[in-house]
JSON list of C-alpha atoms in Angstrom, two decimals:
[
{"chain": "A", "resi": 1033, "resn": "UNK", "atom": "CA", "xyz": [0.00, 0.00, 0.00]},
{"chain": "A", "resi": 1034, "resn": "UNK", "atom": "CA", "xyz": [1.19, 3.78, -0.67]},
{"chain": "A", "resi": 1035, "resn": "UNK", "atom": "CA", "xyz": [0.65, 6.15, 1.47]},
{"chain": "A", "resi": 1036, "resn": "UNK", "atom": "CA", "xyz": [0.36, 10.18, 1.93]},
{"chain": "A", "resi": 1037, "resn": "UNK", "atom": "CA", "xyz": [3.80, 9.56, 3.64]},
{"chain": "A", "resi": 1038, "resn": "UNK", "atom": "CA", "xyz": [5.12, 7.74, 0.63]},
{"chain": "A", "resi": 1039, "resn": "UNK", "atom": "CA", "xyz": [3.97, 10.43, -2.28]},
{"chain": "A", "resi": 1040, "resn": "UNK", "atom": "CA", "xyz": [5.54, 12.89, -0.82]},
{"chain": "A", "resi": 1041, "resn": "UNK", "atom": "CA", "xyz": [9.09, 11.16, -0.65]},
{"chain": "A", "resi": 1042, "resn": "UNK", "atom": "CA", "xyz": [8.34, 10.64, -4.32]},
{"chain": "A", "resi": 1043, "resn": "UNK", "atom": "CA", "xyz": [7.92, 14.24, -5.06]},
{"chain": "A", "resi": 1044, "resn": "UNK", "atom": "CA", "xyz": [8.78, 16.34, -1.90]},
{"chain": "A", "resi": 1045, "resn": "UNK", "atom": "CA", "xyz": [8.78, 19.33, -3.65]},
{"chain": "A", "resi": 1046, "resn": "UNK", "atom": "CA", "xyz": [6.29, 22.18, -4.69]},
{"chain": "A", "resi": 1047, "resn": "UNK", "atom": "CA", "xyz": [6.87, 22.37, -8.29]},
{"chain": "A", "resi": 1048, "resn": "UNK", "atom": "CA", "xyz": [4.12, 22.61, -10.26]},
{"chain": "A", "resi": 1049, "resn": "UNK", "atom": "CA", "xyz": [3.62, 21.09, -13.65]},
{"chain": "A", "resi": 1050, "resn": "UNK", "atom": "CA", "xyz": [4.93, 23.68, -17.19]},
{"chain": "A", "resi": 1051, "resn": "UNK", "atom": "CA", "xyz": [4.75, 22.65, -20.54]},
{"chain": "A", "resi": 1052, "resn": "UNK", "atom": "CA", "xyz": [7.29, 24.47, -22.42]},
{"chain": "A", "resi": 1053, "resn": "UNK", "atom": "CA", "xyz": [7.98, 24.55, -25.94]},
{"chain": "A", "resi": 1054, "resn": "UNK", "atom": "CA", "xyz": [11.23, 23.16, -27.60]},
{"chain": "A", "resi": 1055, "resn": "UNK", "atom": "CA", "xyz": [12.93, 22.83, -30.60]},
{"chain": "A", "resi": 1056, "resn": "UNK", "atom": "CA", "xyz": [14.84, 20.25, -31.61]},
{"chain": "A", "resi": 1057, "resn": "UNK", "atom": "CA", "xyz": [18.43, 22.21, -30.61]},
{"chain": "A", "resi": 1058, "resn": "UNK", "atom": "CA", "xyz": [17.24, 23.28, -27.57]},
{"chain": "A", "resi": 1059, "resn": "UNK", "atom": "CA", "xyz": [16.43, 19.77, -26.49]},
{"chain": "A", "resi": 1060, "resn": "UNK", "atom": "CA", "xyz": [19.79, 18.77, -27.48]},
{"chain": "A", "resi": 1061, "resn": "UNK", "atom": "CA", "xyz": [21.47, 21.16, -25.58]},
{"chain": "A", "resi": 1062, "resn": "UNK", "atom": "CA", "xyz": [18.69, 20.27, -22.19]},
{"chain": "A", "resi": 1063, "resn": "UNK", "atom": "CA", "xyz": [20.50, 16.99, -22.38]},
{"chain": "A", "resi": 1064, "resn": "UNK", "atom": "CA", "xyz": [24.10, 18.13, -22.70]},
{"chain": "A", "resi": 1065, "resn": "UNK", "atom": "CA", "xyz": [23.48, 19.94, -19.53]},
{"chain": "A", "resi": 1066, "resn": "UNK", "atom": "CA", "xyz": [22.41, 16.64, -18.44]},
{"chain": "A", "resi": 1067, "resn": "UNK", "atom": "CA", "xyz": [25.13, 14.96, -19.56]},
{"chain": "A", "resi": 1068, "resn": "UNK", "atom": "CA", "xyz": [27.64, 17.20, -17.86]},
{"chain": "A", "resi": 1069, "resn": "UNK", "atom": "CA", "xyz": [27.10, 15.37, -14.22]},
{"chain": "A", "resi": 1070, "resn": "UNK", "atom": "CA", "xyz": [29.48, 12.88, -15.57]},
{"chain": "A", "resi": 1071, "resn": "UNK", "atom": "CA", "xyz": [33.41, 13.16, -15.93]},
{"chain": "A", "resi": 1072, "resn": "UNK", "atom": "CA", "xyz": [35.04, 12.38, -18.72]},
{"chain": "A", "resi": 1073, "resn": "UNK", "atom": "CA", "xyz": [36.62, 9.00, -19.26]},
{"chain": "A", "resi": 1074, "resn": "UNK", "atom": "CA", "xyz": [39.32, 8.19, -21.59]},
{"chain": "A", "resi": 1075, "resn": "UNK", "atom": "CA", "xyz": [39.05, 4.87, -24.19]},
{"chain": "A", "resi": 1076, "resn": "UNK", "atom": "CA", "xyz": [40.58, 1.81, -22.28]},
{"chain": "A", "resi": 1077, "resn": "UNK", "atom": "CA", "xyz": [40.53, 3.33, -18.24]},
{"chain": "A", "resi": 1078, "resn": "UNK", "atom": "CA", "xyz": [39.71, 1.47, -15.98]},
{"chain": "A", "resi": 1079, "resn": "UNK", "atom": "CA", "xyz": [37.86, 2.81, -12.74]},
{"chain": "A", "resi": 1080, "resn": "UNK", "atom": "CA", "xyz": [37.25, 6.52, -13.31]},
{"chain": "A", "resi": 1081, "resn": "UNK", "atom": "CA", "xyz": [34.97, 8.10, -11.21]},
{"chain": "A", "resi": 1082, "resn": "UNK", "atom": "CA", "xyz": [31.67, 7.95, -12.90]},
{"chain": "A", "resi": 1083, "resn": "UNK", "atom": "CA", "xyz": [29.64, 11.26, -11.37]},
{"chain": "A", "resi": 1084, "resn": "UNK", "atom": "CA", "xyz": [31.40, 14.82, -11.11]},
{"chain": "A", "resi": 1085, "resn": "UNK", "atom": "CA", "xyz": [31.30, 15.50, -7.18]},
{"chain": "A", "resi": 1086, "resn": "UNK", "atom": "CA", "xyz": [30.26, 18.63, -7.87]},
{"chain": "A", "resi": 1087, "resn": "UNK", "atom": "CA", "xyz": [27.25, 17.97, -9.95]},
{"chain": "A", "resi": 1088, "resn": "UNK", "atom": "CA", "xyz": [23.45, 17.61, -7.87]},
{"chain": "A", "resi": 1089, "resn": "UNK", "atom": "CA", "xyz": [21.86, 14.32, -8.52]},
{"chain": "A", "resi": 1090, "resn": "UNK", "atom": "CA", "xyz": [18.66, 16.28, -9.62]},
{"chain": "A", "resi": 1091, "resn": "UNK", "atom": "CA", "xyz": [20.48, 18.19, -12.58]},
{"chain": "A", "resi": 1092, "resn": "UNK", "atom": "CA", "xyz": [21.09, 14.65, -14.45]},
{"chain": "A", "resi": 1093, "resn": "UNK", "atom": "CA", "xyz": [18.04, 15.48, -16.24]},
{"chain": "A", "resi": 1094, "resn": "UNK", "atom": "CA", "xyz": [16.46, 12.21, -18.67]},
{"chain": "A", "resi": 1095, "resn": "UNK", "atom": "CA", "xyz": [13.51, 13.25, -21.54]},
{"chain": "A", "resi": 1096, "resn": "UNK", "atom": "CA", "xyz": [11.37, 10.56, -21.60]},
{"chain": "A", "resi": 1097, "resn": "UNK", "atom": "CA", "xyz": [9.73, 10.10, -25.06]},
{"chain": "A", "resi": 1098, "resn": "UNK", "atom": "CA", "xyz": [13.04, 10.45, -26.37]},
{"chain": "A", "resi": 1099, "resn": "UNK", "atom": "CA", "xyz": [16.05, 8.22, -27.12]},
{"chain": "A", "resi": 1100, "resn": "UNK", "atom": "CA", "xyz": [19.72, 8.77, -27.51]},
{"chain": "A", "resi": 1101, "resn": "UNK", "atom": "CA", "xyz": [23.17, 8.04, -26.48]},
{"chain": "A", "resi": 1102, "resn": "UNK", "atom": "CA", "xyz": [25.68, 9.70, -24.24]},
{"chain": "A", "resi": 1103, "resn": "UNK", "atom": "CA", "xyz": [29.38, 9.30, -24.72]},
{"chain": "A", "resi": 1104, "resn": "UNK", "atom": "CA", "xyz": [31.57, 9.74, -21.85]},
{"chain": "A", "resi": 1105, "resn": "UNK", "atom": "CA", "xyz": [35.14, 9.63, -24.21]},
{"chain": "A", "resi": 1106, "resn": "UNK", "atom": "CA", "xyz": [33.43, 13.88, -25.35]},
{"chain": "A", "resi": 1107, "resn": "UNK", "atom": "CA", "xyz": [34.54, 16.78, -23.15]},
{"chain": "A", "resi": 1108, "resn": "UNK", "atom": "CA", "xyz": [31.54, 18.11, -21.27]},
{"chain": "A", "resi": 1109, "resn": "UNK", "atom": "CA", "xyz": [29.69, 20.81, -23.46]},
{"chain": "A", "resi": 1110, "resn": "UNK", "atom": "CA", "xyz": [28.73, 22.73, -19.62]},
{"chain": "A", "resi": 1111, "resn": "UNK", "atom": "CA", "xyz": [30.09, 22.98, -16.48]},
{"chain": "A", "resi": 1112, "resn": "UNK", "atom": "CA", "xyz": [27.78, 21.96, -13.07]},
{"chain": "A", "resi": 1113, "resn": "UNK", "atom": "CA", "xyz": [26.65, 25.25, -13.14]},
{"chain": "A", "resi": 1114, "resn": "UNK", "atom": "CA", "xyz": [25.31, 24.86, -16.37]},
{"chain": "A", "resi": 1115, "resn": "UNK", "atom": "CA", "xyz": [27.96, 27.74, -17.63]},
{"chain": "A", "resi": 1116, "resn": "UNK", "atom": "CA", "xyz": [29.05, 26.88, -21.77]},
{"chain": "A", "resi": 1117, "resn": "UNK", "atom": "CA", "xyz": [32.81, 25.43, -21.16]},
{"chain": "A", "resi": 1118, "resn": "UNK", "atom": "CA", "xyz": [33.44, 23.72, -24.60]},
{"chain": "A", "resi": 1119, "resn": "UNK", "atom": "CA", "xyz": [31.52, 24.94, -27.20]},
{"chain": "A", "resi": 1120, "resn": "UNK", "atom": "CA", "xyz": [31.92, 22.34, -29.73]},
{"chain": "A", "resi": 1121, "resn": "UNK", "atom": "CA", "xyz": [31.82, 19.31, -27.52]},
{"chain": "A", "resi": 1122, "resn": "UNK", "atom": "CA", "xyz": [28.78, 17.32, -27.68]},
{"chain": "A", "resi": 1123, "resn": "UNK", "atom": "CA", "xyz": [28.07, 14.37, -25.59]},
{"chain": "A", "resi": 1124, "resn": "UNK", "atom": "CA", "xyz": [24.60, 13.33, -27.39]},
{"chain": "A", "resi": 1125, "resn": "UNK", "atom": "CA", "xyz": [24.43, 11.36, -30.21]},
{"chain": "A", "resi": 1126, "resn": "UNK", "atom": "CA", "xyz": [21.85, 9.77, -31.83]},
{"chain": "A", "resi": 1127, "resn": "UNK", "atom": "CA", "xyz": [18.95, 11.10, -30.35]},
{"chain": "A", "resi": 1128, "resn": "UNK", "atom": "CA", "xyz": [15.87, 10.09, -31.58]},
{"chain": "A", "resi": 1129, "resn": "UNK", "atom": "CA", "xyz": [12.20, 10.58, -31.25]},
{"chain": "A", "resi": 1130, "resn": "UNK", "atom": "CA", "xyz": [9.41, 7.70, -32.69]},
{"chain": "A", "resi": 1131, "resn": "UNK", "atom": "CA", "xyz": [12.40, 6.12, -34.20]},
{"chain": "A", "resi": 1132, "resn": "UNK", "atom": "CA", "xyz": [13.41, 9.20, -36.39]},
{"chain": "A", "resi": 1133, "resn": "UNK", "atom": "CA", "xyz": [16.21, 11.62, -35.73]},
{"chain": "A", "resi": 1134, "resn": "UNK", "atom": "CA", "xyz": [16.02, 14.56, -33.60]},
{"chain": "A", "resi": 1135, "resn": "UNK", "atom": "CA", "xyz": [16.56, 17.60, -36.34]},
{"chain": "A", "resi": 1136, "resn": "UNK", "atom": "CA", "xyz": [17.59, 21.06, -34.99]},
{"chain": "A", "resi": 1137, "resn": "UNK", "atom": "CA", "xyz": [14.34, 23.09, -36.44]},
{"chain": "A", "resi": 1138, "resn": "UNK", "atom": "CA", "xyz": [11.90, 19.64, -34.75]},
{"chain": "A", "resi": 1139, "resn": "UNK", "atom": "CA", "xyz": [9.05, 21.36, -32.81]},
{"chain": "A", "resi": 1140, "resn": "UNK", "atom": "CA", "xyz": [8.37, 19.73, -29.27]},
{"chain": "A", "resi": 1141, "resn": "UNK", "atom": "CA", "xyz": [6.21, 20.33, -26.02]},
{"chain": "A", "resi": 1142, "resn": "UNK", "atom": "CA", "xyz": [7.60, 19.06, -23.10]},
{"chain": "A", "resi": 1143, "resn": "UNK", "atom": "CA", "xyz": [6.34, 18.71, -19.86]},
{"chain": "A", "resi": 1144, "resn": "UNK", "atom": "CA", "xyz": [8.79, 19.30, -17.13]},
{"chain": "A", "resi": 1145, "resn": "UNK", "atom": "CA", "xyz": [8.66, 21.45, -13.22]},
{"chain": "A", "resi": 1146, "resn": "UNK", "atom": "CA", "xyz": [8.65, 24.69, -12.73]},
{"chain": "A", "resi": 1147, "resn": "UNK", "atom": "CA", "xyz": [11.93, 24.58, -11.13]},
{"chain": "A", "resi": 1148, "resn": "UNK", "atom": "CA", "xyz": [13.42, 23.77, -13.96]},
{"chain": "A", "resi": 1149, "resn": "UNK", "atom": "CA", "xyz": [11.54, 26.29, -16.26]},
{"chain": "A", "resi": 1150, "resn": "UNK", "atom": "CA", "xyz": [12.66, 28.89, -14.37]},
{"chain": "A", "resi": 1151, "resn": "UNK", "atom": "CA", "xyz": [15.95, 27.56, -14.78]},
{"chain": "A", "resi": 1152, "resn": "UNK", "atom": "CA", "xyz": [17.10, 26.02, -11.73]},
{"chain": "A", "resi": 1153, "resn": "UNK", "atom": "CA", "xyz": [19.84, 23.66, -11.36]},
{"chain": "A", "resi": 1154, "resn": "UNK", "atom": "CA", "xyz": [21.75, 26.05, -13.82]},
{"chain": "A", "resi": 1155, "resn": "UNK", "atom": "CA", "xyz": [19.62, 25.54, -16.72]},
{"chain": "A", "resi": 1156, "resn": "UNK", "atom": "CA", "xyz": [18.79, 28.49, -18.96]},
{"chain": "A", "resi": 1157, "resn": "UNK", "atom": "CA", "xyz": [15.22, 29.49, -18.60]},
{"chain": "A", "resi": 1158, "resn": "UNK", "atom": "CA", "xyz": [12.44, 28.87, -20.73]},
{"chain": "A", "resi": 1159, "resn": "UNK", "atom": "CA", "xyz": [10.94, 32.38, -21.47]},
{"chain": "A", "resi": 1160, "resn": "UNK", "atom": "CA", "xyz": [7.61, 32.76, -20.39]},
{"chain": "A", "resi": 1161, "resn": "UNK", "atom": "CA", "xyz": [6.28, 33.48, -24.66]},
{"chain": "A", "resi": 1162, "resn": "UNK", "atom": "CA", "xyz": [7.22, 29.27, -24.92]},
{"chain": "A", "resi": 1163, "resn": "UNK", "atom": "CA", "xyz": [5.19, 27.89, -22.00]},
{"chain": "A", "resi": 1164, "resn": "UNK", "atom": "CA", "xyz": [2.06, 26.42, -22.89]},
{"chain": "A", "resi": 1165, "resn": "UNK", "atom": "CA", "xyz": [-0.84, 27.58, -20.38]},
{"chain": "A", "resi": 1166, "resn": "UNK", "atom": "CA", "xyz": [-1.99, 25.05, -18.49]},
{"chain": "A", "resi": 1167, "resn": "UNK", "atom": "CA", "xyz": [-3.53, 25.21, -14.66]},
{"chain": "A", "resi": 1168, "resn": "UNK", "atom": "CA", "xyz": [-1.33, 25.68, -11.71]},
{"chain": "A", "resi": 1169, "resn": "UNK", "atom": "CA", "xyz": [-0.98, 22.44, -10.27]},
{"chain": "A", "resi": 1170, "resn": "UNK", "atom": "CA", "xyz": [1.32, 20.54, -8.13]},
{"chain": "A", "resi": 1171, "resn": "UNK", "atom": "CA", "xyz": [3.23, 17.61, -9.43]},
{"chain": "A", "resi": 1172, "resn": "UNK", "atom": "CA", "xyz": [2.54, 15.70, -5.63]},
{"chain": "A", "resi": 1173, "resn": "UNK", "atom": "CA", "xyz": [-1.20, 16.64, -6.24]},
{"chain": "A", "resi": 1174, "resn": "UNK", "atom": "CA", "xyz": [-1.55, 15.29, -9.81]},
{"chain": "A", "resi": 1175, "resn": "UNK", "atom": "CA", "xyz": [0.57, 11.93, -8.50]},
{"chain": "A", "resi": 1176, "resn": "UNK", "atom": "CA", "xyz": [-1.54, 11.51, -5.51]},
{"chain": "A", "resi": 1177, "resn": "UNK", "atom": "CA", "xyz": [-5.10, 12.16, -7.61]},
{"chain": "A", "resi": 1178, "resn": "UNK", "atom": "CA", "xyz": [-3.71, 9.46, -9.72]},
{"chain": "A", "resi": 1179, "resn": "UNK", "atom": "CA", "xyz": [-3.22, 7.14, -6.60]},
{"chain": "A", "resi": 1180, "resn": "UNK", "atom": "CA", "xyz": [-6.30, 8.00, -5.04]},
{"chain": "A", "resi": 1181, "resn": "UNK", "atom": "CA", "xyz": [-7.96, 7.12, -8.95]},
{"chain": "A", "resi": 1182, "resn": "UNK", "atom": "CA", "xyz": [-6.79, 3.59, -8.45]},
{"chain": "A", "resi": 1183, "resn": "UNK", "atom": "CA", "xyz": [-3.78, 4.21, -11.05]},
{"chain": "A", "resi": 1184, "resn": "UNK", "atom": "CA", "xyz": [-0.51, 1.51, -10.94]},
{"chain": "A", "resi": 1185, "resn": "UNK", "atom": "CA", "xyz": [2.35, 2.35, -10.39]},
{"chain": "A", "resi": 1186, "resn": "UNK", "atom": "CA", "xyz": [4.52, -0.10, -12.89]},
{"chain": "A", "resi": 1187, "resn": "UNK", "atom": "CA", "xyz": [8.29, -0.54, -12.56]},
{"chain": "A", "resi": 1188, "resn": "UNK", "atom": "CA", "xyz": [9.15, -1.28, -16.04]},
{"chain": "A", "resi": 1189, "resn": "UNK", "atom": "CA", "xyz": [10.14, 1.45, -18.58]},
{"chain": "A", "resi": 1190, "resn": "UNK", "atom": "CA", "xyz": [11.67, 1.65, -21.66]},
{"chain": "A", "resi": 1191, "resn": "UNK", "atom": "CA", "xyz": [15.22, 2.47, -21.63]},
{"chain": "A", "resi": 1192, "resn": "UNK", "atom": "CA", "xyz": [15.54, 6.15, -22.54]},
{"chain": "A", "resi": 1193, "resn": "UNK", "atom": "CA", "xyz": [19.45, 6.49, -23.03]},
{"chain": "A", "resi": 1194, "resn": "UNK", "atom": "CA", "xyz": [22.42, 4.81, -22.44]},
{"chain": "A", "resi": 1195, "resn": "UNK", "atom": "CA", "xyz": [26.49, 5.47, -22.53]},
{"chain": "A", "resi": 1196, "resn": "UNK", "atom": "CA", "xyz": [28.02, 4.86, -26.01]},
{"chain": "A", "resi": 1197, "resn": "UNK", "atom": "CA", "xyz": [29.89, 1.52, -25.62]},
{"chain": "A", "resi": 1198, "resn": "UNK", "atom": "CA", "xyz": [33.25, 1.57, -24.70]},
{"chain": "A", "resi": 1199, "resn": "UNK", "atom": "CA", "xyz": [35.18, -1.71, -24.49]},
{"chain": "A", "resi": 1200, "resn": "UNK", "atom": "CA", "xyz": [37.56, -2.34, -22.14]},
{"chain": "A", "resi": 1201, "resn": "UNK", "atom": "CA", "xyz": [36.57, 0.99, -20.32]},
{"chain": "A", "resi": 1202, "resn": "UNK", "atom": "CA", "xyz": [35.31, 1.08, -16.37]},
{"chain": "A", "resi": 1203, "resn": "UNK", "atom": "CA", "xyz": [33.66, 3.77, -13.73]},
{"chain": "A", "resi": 1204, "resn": "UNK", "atom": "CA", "xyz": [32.70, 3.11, -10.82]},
{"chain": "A", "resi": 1205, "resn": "UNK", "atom": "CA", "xyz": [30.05, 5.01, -8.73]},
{"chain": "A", "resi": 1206, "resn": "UNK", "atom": "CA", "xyz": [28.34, 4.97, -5.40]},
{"chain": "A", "resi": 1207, "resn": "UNK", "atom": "CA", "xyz": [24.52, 3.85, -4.61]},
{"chain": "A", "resi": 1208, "resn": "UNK", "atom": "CA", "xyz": [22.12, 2.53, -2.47]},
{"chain": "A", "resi": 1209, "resn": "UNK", "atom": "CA", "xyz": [23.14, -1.00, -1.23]},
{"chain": "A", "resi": 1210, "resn": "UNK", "atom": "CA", "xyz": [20.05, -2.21, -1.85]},
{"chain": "A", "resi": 1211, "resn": "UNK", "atom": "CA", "xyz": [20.21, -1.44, -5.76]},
{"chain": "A", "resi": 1212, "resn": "UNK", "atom": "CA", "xyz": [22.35, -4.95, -5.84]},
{"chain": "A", "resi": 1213, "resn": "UNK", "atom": "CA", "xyz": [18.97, -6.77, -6.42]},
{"chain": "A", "resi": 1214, "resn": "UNK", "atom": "CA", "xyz": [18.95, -4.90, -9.57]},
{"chain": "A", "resi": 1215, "resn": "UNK", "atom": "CA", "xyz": [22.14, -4.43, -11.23]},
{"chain": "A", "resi": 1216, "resn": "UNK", "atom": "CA", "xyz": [21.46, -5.31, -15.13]},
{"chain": "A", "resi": 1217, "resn": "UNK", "atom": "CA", "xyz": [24.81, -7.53, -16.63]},
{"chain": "A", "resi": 1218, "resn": "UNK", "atom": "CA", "xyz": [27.45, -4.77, -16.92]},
{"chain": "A", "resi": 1219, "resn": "UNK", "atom": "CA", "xyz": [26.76, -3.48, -13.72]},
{"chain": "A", "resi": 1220, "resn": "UNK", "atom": "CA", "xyz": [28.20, -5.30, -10.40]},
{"chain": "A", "resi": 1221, "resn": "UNK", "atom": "CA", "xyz": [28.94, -4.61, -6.64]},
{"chain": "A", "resi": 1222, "resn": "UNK", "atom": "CA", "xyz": [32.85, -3.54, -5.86]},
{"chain": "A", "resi": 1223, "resn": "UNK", "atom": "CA", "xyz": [32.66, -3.02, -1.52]},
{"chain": "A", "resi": 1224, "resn": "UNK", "atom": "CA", "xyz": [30.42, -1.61, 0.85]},
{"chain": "A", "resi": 1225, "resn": "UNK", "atom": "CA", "xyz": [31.16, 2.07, 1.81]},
{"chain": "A", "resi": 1226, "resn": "UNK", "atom": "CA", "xyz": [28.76, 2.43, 4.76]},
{"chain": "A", "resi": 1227, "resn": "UNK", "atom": "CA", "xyz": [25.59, 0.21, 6.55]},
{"chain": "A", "resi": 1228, "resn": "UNK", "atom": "CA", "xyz": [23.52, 1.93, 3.47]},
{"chain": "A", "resi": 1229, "resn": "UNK", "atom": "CA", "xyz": [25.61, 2.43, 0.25]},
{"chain": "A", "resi": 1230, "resn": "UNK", "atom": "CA", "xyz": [27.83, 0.49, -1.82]},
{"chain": "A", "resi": 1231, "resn": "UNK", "atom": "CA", "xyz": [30.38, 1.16, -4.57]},
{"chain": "A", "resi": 1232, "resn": "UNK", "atom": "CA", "xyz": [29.38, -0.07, -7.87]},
{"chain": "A", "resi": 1233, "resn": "UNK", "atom": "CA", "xyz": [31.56, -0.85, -11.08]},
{"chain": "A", "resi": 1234, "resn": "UNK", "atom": "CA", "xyz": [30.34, -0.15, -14.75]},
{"chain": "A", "resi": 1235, "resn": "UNK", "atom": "CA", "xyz": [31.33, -1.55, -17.75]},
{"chain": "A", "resi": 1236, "resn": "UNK", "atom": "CA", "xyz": [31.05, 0.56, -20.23]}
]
């Protein structure tokens, strides 16, 4: 059973839901400030840190709808705080949407927080002439009226993105110790850091 309790360590936050409108180059560049919570790692290394320590969790932004591929060997196109550090590196590749490719001039309205319209987390903001009116509602109100509807809640999604392969290349990260129950194949428990989290290797 979920509870109040339990919705609200889903979402504990006020946002409220935006539509905004995109094109297809401003998407791209959403998820290269994504993409810029990981460090770099070099063809053939083994062990690199996977996360940037200085990047938020919450910044590591994923468009569902979408699909595409992140390749850690590309120099971060943005900083953590979302400032433009290497203008001609690009991280995302083959993004696609309904199984075409993502063309600069595509057209899109995504639905995203208001935290992040504004542009929080270092994210430029969306000017107010490209969000799409809509009423001002909480994301933890429309989750719970879905709840409260008798909606599931189902843990199996389509994969979204993933890192370009990179054989013979390893990062390792730290998680929850309970996400060992489900580590897909290239994924495996290196040692216990604490009684809660665990280090985790990655093959990329």
């Amino acid at each position: 059973p979920i509870t109040l309790h339990d919705v609200a360590a889903m979402f504990p936050f006020n946002d409220r839901l935006q539509l905004v409108r995109r094109t297809g180059a401003q998407l791209r560049d959403w998820l290269e400030r994504a993409a810029s919570h990981y460090n770099q790692v070099a063809p053939g290394s083994c062990d690199t840190p996977l996360i940037n320590p200085q990047s938020a969790g919450y910044t590591c932004d994923t468009l569902h709808g979408l699909r595409y591929d992140i390749d850690l060997t590309a120099r971060p196109r943005f900083d953590p705080t979302g400032t433009l550090i290497n203008p001609d590196a690009r991280r995302i590749s083959a993004l696609c949407y309904q199984g075409q490719p993502v063309r600069d001039n595509d057209s899109f309205i995504v639905a995203t927080n208001s935290f992040r319209s504004a542009g929080g987390g270092g994210f430029a903001p969306i000017p107010k002439t490209d969000r799409v009116p809509v009423p001002r509602q909480r994301i933890r109100d429309l989750l719970l009226a879905q709840l409260q509807n008798g909606a599931t809640l189902y843990s199996s999604i389509k994969p979204v993105w993933r890192f370009t392969p990179q054989p013979g290349s390893t990062a390792t990260f730290i998680s929850a110790s309970a996400a060992k129950t489900h580590l897909p194949d290239n994924i495996a428990a290196v040692a216990p850091i604490d009684g809660t989290r665990t280090r985790y290797r990655i093959t990329l």
